[in-house]
CSV table of C-alpha atoms in Angstrom, one decimal:
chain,number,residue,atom,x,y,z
A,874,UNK,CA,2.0,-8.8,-0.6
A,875,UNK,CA,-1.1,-9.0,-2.6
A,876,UNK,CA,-4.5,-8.0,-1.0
A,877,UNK,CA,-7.4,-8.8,-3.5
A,878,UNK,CA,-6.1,-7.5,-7.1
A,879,UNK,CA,-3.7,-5.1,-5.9
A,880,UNK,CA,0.3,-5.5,-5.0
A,881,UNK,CA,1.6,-4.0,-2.2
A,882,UNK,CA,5.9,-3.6,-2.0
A,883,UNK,CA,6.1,-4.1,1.4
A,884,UNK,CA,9.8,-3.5,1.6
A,885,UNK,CA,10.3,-0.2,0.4
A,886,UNK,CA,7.1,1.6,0.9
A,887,UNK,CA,4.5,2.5,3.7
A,888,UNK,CA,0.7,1.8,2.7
A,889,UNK,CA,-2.3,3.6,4.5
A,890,UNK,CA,-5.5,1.6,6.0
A,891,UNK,CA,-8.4,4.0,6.6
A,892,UNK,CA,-10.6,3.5,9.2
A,893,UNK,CA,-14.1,3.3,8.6
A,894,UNK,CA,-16.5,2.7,11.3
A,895,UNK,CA,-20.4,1.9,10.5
A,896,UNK,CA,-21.6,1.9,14.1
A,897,UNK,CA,-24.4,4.1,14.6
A,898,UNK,CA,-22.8,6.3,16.8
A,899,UNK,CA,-20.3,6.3,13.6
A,900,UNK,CA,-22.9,8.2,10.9
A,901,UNK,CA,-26.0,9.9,12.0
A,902,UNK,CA,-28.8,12.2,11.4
A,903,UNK,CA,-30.6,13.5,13.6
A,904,UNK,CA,-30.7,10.4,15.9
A,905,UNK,CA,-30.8,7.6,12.8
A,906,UNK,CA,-28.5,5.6,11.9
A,907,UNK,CA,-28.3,6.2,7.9
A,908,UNK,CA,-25.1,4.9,7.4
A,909,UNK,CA,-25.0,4.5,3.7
A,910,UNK,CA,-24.6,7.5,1.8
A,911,UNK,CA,-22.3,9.0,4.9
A,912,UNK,CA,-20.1,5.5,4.6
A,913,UNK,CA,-19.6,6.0,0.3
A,914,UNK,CA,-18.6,9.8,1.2
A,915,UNK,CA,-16.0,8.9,3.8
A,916,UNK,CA,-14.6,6.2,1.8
A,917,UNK,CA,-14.3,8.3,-1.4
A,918,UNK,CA,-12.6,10.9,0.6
A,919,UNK,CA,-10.3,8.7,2.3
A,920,UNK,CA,-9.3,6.9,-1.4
A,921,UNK,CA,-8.9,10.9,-2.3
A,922,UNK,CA,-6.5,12.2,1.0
A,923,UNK,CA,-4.4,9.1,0.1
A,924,UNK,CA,-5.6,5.9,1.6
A,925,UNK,CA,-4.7,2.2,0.3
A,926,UNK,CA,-6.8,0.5,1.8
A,927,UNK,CA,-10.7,0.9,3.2
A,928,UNK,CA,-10.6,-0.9,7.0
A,929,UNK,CA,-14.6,-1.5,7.8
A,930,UNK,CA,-15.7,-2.1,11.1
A,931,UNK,CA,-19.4,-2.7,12.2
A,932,UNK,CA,-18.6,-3.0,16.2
A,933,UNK,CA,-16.3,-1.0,17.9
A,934,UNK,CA,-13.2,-2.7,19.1
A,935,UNK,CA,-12.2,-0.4,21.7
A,936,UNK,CA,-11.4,-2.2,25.3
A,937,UNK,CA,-14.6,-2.6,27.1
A,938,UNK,CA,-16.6,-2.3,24.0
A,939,UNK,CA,-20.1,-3.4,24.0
A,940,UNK,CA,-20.6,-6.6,21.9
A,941,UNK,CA,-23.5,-7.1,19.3
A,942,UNK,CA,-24.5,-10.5,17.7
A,943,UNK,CA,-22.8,-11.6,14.7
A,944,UNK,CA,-26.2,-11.0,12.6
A,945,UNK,CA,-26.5,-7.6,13.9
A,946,UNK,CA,-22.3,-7.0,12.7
A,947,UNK,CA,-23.2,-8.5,9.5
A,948,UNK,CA,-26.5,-6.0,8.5
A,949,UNK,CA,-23.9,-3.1,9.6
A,950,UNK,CA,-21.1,-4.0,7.1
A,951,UNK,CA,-21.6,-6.5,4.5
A,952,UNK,CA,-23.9,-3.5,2.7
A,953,UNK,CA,-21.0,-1.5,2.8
A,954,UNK,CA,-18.5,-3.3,1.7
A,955,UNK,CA,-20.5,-4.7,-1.4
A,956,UNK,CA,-20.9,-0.8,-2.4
A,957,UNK,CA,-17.5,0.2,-2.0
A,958,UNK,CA,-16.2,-2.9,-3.9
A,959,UNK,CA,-18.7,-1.7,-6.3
A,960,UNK,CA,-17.9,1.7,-6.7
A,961,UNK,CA,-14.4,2.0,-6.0
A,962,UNK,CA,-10.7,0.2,-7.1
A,963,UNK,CA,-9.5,-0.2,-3.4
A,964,UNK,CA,-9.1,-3.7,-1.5
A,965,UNK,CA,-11.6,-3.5,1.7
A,966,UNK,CA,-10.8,-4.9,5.4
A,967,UNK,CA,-12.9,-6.0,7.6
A,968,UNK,CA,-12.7,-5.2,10.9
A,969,UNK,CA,-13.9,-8.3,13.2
A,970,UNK,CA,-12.8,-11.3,15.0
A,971,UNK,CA,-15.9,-13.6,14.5
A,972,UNK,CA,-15.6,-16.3,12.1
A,973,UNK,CA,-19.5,-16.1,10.7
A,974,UNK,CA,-18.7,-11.7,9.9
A,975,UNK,CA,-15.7,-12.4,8.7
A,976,UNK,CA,-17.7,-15.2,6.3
A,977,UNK,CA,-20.5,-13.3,5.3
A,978,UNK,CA,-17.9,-10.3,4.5
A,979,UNK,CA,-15.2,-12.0,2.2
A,980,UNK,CA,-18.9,-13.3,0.6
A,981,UNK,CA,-20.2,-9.6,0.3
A,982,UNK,CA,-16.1,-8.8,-1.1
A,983,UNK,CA,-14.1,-8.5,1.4
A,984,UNK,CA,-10.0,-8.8,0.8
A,985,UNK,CA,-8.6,-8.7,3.9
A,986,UNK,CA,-9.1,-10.2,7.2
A,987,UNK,CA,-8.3,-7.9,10.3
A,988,UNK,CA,-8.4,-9.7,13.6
A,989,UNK,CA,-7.8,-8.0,17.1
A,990,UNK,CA,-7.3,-11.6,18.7
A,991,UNK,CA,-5.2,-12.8,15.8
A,992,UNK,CA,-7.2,-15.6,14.8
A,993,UNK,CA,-7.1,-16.7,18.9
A,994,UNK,CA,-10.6,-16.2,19.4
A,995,UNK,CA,-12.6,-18.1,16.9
A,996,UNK,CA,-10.4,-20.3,14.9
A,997,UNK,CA,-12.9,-20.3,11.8
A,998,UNK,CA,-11.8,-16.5,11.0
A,999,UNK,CA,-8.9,-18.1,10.1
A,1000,UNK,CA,-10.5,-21.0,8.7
A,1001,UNK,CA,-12.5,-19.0,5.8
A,1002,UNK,CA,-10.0,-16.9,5.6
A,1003,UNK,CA,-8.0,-19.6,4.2
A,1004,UNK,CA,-10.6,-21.0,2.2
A,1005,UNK,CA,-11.6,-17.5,0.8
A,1006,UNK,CA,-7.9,-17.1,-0.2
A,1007,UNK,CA,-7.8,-13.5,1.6
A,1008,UNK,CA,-5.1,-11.7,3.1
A,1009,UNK,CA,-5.1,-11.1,7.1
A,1010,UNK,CA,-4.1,-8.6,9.9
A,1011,UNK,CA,-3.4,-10.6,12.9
A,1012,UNK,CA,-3.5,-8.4,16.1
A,1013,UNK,CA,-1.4,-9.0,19.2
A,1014,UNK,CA,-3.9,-9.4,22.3
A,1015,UNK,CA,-3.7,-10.4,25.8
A,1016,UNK,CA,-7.1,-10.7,28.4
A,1017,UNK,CA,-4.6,-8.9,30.9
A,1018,UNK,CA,-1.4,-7.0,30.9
A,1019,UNK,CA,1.0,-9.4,32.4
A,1020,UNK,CA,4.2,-10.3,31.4
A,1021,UNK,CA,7.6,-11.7,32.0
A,1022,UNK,CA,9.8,-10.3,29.7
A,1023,UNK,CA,7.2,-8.1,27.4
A,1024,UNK,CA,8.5,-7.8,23.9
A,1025,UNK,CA,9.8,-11.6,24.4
A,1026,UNK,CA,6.0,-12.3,25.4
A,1027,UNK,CA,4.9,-10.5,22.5
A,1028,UNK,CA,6.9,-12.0,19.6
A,1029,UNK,CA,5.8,-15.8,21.2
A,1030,UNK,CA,2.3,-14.2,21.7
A,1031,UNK,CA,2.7,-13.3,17.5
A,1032,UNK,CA,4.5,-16.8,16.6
A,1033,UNK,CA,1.1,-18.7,18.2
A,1034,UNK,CA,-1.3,-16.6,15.9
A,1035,UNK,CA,0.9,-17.2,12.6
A,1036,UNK,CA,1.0,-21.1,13.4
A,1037,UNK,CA,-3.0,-20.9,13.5
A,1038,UNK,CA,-2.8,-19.0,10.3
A,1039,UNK,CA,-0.8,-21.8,8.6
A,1040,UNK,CA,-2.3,-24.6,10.2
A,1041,UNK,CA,-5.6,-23.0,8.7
A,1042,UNK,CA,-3.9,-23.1,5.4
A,1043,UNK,CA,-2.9,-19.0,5.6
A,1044,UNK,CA,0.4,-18.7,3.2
A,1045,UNK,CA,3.1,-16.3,5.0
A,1046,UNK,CA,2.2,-13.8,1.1
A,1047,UNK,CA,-0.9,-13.5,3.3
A,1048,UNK,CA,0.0,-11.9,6.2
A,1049,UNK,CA,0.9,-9.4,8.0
A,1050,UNK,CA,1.4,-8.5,12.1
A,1051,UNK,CA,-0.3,-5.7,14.3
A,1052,UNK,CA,1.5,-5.1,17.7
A,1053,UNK,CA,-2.0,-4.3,19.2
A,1054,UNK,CA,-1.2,-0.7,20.4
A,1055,UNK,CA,-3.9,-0.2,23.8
A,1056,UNK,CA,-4.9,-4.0,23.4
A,1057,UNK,CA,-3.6,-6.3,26.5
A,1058,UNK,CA,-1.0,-3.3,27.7
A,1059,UNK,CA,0.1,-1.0,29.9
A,1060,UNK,CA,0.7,2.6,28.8
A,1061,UNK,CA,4.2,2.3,29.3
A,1062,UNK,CA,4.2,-1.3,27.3
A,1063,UNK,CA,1.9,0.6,24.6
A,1064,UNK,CA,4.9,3.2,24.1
A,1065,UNK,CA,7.4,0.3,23.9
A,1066,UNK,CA,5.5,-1.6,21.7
A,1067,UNK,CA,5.6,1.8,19.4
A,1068,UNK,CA,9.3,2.1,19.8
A,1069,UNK,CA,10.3,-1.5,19.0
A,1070,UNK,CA,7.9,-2.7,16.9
A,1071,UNK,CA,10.8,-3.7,14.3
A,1072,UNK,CA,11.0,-6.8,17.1
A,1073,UNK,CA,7.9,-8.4,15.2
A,1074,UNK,CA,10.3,-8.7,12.1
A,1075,UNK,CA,11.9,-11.6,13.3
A,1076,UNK,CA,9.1,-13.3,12.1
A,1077,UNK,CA,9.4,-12.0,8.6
A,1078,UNK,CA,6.1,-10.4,8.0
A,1079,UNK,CA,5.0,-7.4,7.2
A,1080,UNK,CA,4.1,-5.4,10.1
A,1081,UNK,CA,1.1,-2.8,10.4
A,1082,UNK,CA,1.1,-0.2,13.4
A,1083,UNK,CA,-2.6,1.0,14.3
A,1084,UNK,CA,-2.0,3.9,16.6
A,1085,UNK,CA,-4.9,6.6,15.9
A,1086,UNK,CA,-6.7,8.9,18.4
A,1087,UNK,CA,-5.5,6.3,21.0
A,1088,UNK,CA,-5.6,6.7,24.2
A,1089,UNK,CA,-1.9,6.1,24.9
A,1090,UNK,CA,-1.6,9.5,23.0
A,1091,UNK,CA,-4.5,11.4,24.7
A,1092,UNK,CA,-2.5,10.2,27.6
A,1093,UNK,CA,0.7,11.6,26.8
A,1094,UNK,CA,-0.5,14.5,25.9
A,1095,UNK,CA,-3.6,15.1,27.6
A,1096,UNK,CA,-5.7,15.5,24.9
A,1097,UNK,CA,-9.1,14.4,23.9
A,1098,UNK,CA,-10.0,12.1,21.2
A,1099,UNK,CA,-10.2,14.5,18.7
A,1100,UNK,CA,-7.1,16.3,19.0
A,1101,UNK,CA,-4.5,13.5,18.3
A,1102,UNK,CA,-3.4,14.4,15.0
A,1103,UNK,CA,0.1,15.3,15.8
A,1104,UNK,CA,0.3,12.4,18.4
A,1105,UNK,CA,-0.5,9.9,15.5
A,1106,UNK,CA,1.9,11.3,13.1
A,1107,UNK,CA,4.6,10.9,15.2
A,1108,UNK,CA,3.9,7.0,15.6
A,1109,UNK,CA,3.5,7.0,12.0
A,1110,UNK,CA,7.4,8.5,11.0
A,1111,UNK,CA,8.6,6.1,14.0
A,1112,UNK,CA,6.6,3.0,12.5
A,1113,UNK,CA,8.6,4.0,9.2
A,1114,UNK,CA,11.8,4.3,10.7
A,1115,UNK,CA,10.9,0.9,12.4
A,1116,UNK,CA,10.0,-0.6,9.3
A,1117,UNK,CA,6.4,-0.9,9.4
A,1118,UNK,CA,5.0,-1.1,5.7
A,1119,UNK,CA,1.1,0.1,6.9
A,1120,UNK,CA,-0.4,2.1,9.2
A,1121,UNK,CA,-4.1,2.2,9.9
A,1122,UNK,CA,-5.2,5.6,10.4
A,1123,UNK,CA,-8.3,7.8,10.8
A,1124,UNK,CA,-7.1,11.2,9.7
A,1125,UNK,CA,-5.6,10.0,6.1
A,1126,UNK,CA,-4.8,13.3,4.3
A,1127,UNK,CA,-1.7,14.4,7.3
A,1128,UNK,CA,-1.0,10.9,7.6
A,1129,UNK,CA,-0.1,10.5,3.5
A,1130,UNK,CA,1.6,13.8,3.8
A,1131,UNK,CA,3.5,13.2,6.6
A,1132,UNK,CA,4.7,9.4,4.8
A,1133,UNK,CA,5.5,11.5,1.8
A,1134,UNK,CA,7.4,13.7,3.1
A,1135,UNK,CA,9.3,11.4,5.5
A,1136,UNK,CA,10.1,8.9,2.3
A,1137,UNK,CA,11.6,12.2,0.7
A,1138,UNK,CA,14.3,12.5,3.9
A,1139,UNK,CA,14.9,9.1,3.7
A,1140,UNK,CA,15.8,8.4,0.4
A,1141,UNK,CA,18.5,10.7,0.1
């Protein structure tokens, strides 16, 4: 798979997308939101600790999330992602749904398209997307958690967004799947989804598994936000074993040690 001018082997090796938020709850001092220098540190650090690929994010996708106009979502990131394209050899992400962001942010550098509708909300993400010749995550999403037959629903729910990918002129080399871990699930569907995530490769894409800091793991462990490290790293040796070729992580460092040393094990 090849996201802006870099190759990814998707069938024998796990990549890592770091996370990096530009909210202003995300980067502050003393109550203002100076995002920039803070945002050019973190992404340094994560391209240090081990990560592949820098995922940029101006509103916060979390369920319940508060939404901000697309102008507002484009001040917030398209500064960022023209500096780190500037300053550093990594392929940037961005992290939005909305067909104008996703615009102005392949236009400010962008590679890589990452969708939490999977391109069911606005169909002109996928639309520039296509035109911009970009790569794309597409997200598996319901409104509510109801199913027939869940991973069933979730494959068909997956099939939908790659036929608006190629009917948008999105090549299969472009794409790869997100079972939506704590999007449109239960906690007990959020575990499954974990555990046979390898059901998305029926489709023949590569899959990505974005578990960190999530709340299915605070709930399993009854931990806050900030103590999920080890809940995350186990998600990330089972999306190996499953066959997922990325993860997208906040905690980058354990994460490529943990892949490292779990593509040690396996190879012998």
């Amino acid at each position: 798979m090849r996201i802006g001018n870099h190759e990814f082997d998707t069938k024998n090796e796990t990549y890592i997308m770091g996370i990096l938020n530009v909210t202003p709850d995300s980067f502050s001092d003393g109550g203002k939101f100076n995002h920039m220098d803070a945002a050019l540190a973190h992404a340094e650090q994560m391209i240090r600790d081990g990560a592949d690929i820098i995922d940029i994010g101006g509103e916060s996708t979390r369920p319940g999330h508060t939404v901000i106009s697309d102008e507002e979502e484009i001040a917030r990131v398209t500064p960022v992602i023209e500096a780190v394209k500037a300053r550093f050899d990594v392929p940037v992400s961005i992290d939005t749904y909305k067909g104008n962001v996703a615009e102005a942010a392949l236009q400010a550098g962008a590679d890589l398209v990452n969708d939490i509708w999977g391109f069911k909300f606005d169909y002109k993400t996928a639309e520039v997307t296509a035109r911009y010749h970009a790569a794309c995550c597409l997200m598996h999403n319901r409104n509510e958690a109801i199913y027939q037959n869940f991973l069933e629903d979730m494959v068909a729910d997956m099939k939908e967004c790659v036929a608006i990918a190629h009917k948008a002129g999105v090549p299969d080399d472009k794409i790869m799947l997100d079972p939506g871990v704590g999007f449109g699930k239960t906690y007990e569907q959020n575990l499954e989804a974990i555990n046979h995530v390898d059901v998305l490769q029926e489709l023949g894409l590569p899959i990505l598994l974005g578990t960190s800091r999530k709340s299915v793991i605070g709930n399993t462990l009854d931990l806050p936000v900030d103590q999920r490290v080890e809940g995350t790293l186990a998600t990330t040796v089972i999306g190996m074993l499953r066959g997922c070729s990325f993860v997208r992580v906040h905690d980058i460092k354990e994460n490529h040690r943990i892949i490292q040393m779990t593509k040690a094990i396996l190879s012998c």
